[in-house]
Coordinates of C-alpha atoms in Angstrom, one line a residue:
X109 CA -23.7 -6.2 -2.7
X110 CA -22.3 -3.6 -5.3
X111 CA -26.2 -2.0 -6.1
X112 CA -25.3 0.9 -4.8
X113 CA -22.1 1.6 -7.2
X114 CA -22.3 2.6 -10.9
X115 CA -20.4 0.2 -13.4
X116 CA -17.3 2.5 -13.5
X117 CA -16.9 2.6 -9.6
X118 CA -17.8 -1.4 -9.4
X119 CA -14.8 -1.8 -12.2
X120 CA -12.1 0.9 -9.8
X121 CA -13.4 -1.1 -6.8
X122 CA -12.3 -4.5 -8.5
X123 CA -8.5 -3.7 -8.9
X124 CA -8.3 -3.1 -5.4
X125 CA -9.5 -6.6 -4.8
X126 CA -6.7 -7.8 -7.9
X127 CA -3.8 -5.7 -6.6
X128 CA -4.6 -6.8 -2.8
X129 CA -3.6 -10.5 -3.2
X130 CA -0.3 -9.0 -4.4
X131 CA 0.0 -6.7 -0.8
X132 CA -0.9 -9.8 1.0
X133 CA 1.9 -11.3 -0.4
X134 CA 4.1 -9.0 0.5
X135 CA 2.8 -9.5 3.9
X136 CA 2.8 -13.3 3.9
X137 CA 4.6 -15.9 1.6
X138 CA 7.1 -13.5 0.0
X139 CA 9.3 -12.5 3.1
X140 CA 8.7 -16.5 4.5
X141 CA 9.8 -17.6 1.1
X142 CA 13.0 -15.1 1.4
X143 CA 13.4 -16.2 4.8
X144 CA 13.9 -19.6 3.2
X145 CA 16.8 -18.4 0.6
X146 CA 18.1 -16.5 3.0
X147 CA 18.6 -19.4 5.8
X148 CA 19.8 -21.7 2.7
X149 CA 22.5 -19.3 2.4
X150 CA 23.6 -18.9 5.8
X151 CA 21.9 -15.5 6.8
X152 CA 21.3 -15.0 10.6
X153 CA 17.7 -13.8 11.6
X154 CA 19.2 -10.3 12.2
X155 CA 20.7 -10.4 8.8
X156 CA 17.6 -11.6 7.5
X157 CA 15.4 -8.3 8.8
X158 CA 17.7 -6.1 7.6
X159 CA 18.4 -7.2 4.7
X160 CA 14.6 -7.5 4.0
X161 CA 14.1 -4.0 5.5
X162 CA 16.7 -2.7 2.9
X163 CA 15.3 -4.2 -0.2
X164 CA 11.7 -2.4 0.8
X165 CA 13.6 0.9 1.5
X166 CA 15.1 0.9 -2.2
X167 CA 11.9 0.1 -3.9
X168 CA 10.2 2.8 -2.0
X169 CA 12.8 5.0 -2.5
X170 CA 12.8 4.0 -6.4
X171 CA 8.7 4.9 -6.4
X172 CA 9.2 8.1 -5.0
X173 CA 11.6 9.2 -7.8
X174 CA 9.7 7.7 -10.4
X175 CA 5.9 8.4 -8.9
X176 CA 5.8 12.2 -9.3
X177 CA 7.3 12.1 -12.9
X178 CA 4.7 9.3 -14.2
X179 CA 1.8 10.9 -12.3
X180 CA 2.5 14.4 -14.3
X181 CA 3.2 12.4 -17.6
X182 CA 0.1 10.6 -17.1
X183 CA -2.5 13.5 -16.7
X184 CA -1.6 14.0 -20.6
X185 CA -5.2 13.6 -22.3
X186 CA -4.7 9.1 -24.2
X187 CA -2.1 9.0 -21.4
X188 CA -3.1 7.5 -18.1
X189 CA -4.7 3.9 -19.4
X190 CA -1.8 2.7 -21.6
X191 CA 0.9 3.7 -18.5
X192 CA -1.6 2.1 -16.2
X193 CA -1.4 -1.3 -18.6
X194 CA 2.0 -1.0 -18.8
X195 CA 3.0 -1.2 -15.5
X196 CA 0.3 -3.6 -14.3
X197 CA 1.6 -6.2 -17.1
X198 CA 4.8 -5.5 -15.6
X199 CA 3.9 -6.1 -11.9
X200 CA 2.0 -9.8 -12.7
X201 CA 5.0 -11.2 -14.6
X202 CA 7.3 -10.1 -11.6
X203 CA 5.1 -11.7 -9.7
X204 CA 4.7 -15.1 -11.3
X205 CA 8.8 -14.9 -11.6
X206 CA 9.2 -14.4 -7.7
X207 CA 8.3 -18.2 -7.7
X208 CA 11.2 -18.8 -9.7
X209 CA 14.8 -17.0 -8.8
X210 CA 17.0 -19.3 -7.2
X211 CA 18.6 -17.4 -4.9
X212 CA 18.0 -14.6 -1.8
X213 CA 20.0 -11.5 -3.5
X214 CA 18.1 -12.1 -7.9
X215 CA 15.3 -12.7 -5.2
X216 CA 15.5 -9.2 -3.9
X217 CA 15.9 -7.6 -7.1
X218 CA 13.2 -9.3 -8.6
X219 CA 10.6 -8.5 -5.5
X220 CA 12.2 -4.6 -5.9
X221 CA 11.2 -4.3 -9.7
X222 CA 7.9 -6.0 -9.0
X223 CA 6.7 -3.6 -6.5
X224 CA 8.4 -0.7 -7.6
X225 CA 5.7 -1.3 -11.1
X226 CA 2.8 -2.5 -8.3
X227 CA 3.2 0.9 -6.5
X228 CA 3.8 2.7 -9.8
X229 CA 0.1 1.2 -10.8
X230 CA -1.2 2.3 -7.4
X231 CA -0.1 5.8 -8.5
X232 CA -2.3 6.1 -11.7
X233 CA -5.2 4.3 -9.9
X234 CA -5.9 6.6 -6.9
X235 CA -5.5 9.3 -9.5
X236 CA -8.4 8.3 -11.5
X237 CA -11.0 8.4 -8.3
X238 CA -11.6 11.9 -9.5
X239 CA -12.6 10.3 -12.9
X240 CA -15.1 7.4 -11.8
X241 CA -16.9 9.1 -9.0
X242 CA -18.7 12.5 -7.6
X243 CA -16.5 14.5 -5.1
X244 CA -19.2 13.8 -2.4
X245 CA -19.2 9.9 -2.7
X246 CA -14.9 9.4 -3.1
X247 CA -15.0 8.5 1.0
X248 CA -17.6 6.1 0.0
X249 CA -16.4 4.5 -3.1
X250 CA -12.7 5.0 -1.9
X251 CA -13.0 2.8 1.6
X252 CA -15.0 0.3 0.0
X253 CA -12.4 -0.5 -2.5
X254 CA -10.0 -1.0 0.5
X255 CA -12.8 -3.2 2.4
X256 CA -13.3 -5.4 -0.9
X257 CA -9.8 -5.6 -1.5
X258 CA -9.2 -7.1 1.9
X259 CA -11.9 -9.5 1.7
X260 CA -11.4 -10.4 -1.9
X261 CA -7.6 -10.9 -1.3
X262 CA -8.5 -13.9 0.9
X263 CA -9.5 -15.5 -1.8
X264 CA -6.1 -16.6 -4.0
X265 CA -4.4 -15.9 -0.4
X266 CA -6.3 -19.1 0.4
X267 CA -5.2 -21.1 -2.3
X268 CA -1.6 -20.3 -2.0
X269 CA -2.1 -21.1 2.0
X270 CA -2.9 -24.5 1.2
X271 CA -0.5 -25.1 -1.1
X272 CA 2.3 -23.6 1.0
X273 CA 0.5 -25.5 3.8
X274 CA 1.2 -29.1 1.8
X275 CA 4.8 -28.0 0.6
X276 CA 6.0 -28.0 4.5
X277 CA 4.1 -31.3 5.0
X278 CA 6.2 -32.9 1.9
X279 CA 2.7 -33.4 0.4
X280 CA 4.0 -31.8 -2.7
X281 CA 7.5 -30.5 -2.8
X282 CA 7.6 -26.9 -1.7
X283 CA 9.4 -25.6 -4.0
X284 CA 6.4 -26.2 -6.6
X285 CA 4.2 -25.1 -4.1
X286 CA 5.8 -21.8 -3.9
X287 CA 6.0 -21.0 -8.0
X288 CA 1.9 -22.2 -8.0
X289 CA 1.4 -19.8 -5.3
X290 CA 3.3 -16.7 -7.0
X291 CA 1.6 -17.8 -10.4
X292 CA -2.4 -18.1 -8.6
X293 CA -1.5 -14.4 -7.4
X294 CA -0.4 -13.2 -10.6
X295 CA -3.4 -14.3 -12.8
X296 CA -5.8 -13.3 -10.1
X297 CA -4.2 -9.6 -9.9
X298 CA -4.4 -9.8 -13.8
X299 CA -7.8 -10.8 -14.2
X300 CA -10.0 -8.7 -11.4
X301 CA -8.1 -5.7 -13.2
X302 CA -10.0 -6.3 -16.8
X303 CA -12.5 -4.6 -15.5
X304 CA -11.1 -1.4 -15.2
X305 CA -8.7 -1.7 -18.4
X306 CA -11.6 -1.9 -20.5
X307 CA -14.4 0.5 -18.9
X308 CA -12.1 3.3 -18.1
X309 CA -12.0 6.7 -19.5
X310 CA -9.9 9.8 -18.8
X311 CA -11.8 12.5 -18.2
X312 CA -9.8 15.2 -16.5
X313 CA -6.6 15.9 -18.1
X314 CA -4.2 18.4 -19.8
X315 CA -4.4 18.9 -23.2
X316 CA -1.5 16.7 -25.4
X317 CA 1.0 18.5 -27.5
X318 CA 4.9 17.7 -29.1
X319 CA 6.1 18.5 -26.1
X320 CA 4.0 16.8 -23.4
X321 CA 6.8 14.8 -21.5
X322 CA 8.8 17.9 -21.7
X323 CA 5.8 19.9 -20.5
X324 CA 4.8 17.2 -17.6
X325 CA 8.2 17.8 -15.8
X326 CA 7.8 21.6 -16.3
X327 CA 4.3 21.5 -14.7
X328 CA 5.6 19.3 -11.8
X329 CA 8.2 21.3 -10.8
X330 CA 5.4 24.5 -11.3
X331 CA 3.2 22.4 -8.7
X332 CA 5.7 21.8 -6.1
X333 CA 6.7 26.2 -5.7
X334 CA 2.8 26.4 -5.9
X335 CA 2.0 24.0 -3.1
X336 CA 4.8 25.7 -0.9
X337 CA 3.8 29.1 -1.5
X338 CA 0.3 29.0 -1.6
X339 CA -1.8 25.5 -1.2
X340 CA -0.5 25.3 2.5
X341 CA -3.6 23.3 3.6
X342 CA -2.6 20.6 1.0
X343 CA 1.3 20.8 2.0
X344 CA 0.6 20.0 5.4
X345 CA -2.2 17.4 4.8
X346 CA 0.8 15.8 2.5
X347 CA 3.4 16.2 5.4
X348 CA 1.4 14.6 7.9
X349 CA 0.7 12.0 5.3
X350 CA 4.3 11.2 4.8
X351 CA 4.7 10.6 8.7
X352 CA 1.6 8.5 9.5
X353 CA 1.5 6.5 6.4
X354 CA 5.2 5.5 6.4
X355 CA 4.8 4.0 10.1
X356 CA 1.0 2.1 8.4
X357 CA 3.0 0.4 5.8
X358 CA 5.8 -0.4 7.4
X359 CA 4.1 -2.1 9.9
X360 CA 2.0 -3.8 6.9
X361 CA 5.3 -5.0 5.2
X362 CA 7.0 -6.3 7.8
X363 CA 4.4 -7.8 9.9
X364 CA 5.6 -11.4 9.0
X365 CA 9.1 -10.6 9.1
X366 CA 9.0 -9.2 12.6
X367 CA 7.0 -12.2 13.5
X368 CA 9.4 -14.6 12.0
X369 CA 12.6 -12.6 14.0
X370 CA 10.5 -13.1 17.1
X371 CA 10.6 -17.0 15.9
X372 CA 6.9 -17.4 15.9
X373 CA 5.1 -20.0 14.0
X374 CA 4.8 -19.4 10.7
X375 CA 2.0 -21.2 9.6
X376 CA 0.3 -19.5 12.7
X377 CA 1.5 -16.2 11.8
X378 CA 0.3 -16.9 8.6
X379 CA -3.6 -17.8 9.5
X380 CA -4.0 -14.5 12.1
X381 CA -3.5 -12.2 8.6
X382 CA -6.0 -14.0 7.1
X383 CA -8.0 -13.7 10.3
X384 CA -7.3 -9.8 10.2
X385 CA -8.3 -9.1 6.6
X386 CA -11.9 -9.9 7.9
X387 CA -11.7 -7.4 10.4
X388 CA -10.1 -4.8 8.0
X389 CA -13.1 -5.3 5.5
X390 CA -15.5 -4.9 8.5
X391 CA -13.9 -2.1 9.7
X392 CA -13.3 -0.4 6.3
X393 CA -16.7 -0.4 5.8
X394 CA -17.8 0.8 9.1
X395 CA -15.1 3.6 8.2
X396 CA -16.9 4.3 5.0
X397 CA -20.4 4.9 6.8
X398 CA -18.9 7.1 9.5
X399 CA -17.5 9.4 7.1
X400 CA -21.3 10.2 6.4
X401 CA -21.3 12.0 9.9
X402 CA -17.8 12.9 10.9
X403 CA -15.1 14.6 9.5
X404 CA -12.7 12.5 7.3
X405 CA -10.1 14.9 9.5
X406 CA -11.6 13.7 12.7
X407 CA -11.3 9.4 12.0
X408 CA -8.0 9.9 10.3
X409 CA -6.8 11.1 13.8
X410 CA -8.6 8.4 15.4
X411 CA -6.7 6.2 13.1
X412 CA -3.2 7.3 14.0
X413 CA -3.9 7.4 17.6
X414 CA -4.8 3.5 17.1
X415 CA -1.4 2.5 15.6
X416 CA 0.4 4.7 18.5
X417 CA -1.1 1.9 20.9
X418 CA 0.2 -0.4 17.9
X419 CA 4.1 0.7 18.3
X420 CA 3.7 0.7 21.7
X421 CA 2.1 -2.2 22.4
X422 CA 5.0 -4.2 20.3
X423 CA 7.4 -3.6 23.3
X424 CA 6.0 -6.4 24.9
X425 CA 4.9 -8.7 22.0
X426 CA 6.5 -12.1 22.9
X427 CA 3.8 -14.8 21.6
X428 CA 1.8 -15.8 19.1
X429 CA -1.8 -15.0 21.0
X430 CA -0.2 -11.6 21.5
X431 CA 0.7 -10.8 17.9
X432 CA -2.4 -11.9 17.4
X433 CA -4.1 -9.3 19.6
X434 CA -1.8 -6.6 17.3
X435 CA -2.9 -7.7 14.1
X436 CA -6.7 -7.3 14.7
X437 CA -5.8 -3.8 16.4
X438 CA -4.3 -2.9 13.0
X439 CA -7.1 -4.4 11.0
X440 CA -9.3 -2.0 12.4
X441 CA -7.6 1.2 11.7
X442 CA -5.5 0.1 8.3
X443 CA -8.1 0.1 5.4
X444 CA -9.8 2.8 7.3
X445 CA -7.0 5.2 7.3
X446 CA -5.4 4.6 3.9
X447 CA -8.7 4.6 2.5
X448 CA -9.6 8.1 4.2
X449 CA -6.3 9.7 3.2
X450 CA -7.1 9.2 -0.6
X451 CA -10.6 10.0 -0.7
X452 CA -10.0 13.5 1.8
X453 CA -6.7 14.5 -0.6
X454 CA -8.3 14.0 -3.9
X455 CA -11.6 16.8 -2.9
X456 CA -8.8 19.2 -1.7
X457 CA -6.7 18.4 -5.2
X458 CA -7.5 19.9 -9.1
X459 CA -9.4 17.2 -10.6
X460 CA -7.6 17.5 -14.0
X461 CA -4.0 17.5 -12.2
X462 CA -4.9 14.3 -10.1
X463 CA -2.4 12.1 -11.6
X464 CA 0.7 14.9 -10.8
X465 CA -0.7 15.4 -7.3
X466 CA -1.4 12.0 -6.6
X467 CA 2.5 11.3 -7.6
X468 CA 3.3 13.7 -5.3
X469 CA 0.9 12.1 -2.5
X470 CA 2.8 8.5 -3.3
X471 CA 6.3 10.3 -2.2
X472 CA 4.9 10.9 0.9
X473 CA 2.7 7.6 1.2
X474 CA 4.3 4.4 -0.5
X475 CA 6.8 6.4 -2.0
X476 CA 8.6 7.6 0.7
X477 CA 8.2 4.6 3.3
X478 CA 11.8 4.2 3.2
X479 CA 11.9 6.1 6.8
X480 CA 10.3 3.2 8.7
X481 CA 11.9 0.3 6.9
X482 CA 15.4 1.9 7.0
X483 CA 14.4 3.2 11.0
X484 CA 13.3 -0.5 11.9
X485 CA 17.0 -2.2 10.2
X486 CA 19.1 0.3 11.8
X487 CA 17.6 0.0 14.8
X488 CA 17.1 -3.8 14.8
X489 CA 20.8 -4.2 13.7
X490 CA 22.0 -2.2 16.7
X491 CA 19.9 -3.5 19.7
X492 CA 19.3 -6.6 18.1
X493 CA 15.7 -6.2 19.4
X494 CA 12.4 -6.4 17.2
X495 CA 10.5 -5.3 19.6
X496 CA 12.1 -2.0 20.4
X497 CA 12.5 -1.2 16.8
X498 CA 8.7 -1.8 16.1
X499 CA 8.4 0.8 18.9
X500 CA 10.4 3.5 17.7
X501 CA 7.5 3.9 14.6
X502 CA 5.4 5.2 17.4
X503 CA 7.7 8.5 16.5
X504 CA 6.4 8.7 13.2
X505 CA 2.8 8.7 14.4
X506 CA 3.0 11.3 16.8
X507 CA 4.3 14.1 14.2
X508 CA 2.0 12.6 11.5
X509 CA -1.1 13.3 14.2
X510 CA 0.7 16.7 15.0
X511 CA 1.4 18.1 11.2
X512 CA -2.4 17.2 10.6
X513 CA -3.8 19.5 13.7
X514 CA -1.6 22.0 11.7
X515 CA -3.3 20.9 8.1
X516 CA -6.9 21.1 10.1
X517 CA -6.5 24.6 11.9
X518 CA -6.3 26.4 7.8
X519 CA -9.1 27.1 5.1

């Protein structure tokens, strides 16, 4: 299934199957479990989202600091592999410990150090696309490591289902339940990265000298009056980007948690993500083959216009059947459209600068996804209604499709 890849594109392709179990985490058990601690303690559902939506928002908000800064460091020649290790090794024990804190607030700051060193990782990984592939095969390669990392996250996702599935029937107690499910996810994301952490090598980068950390912030802040002044078609690709992506993964983050405040079943809830990984790894690859004959431009807009009917369609989300019918809409445009954004951004990027540009790319992608969360608690917390607050992302993709028309129309 992987003939047509080379061994250091199979290897790239493989963390995005490791680090996927975590995002379906993040999706699935984490926010139920928190749910949990949070309802021990006496939190209101309200309370609950916000508080929830909060947490994200300072992670996010943490990444975007810290992204640009270890993105420049990183494109250092020796750099990029040991910061890569660093913060995966990181990532896996704060994952393994989420199964552990006692209660909802060491909980929170757990999950926030956890993914603030999982989207750190991301960071240095979509930066070294320009180092295991050919410009004219990064749509390719790029959305079929989001299609295998949907698929492949089924796999410890499965596991952890069960065992969460036999905690809430007393089978086992679900307390153990939950630390075997954080600890499956941990080793999994762990072991389908080896790959990578022994196969790859830097090959673009700046040349290393006594002052390189010195120098990486002094380049950075070089690249940001330069992209203003004079890479326009990059600024506005990155602006539209900030819009569009922070409505995709807000809606990814919260999925369970706004079907949990709409008091649907869990375990339901639960099985139509699995259900909708399958369609994202369908449609990923479909994506992937389009890109061959239309403009990566062109099905990114297609993309956005989908999760417009998304926001919109939440307004009258009641059931189970009908968050159903949302989650297989988003299947089909999420792996497409993330997967898209990186390839298109890293041919319109310098190669041996990817790891600064691509920090840049995570403030206005994981980074900066602050705007939704934060949008979706303030607005929950004041109508006291999910549904409208899904809506009010439907904002964020009509000036993310309108800033990429302006990207589009330059050379």
């Amino acid at each position: 299934m992987f003939k047509q890849f080379n061994k250091l594109e199979k290897s790239w392709i493989f963390y995005d199957i490791g680090n996927s179990a975590f995002t379906m985490m993040v999706s699935t058990i984490i926010p139920i479990w928190f749910n949990t601690l949070a309802d021990n303690a006496g939190l209101t559902d309200a309370q609950y989202l916000a508080q929830w939506s909060f947490a994200t928002s300072i992670a996010t908000v943490m990444t975007a600091f810290m992204g640009p800064i270890f993105g420049s460091i990183s494109d250092n020649r020796g750099y990029k592999k040991p910061m890569f290790t660093f913060f995966l090794l990181v990532g896996v024990c704060g994952c393994a410990l989420l199964g552990l804190v006692p209660t909802w607030g060491i909980y929170l700051v757990t999950y926030i150090c956890t993914k603030v060193s999982y989207q750190t990782t991301l960071v240095l990984y979509d930066s070294m696309l320009t180092d295991i592939t050919t410009p004219e095969r990064m749509d390719l390669v790029s959305s079929q490591g989001y299609a295998w990392g949907y698929i492949g996250s089924c796999i410890p996702f499965l596991a952890a289902l069960v065992l969460y599935f036999l905690g809430t029937i007393n089978v086992i107690p679900l307390r153990i339940a939950i630390i075997l499910d954080f600890i499956i996810v941990a080793l999994w994301w762990y072991g389908v990265s080896t790959p990578l952490l022994k196969g790859y090598t830097q090959k673009h980068y700046i040349e290393t000298n006594a002052n390189a950390i010195k120098d990486s912030f002094r380049r950075l802040g070089a690249t940001l009056t330069h992209l203003f002044k004079k890479e326009k078609k990059v600024f506005w690709f990155l602006l539209a980007f900030f819009f569009y992506i922070d409505g995709v993964y807000t809606i990814i983050d919260e999925a369970v948690a706004i079907g949990t405040s709409l008091g649907l079943n869990q375990m339901g809830l639960l099985v139509v993500l699995l259900l909708t990984q399958v369609v994202a790894f369908a449609f990923a690859t479909l994506f992937g083959k389009l890109s061959q004959k239309y403009s990566s431009l062109t099905l990114i807009s297609v993309c956005i216009g989908g999760y417009f009917v998304v926001a919109i369609y939440a307004l009258f989300m009641k059931v189970l059947w009908q968050f159903g019918v949302m989650a297989f809409i988003v299947g089909m445009f999420q792996g497409a459209i993330q997967a898209l954004s990186r390839s298109y951004y890293a041919q319109i990027i310098p190669a041996d600068a990817s790891g600064e540009y691509f920090g840049l790319y995570d403030i206005c992608g994981k980074g900066a996804a602050f705007m939704g969360t934060t949008l979706v608690g303030i607005t929950v917390s004041i109508t006291n209604s999910v549904n409208v607050a899904v809506a009010t992302l439907g904002i964020l993709f009509v000036l993310g499709f309108l800033f990429l028309r302006k990207s589009s129309s330059l050379n």
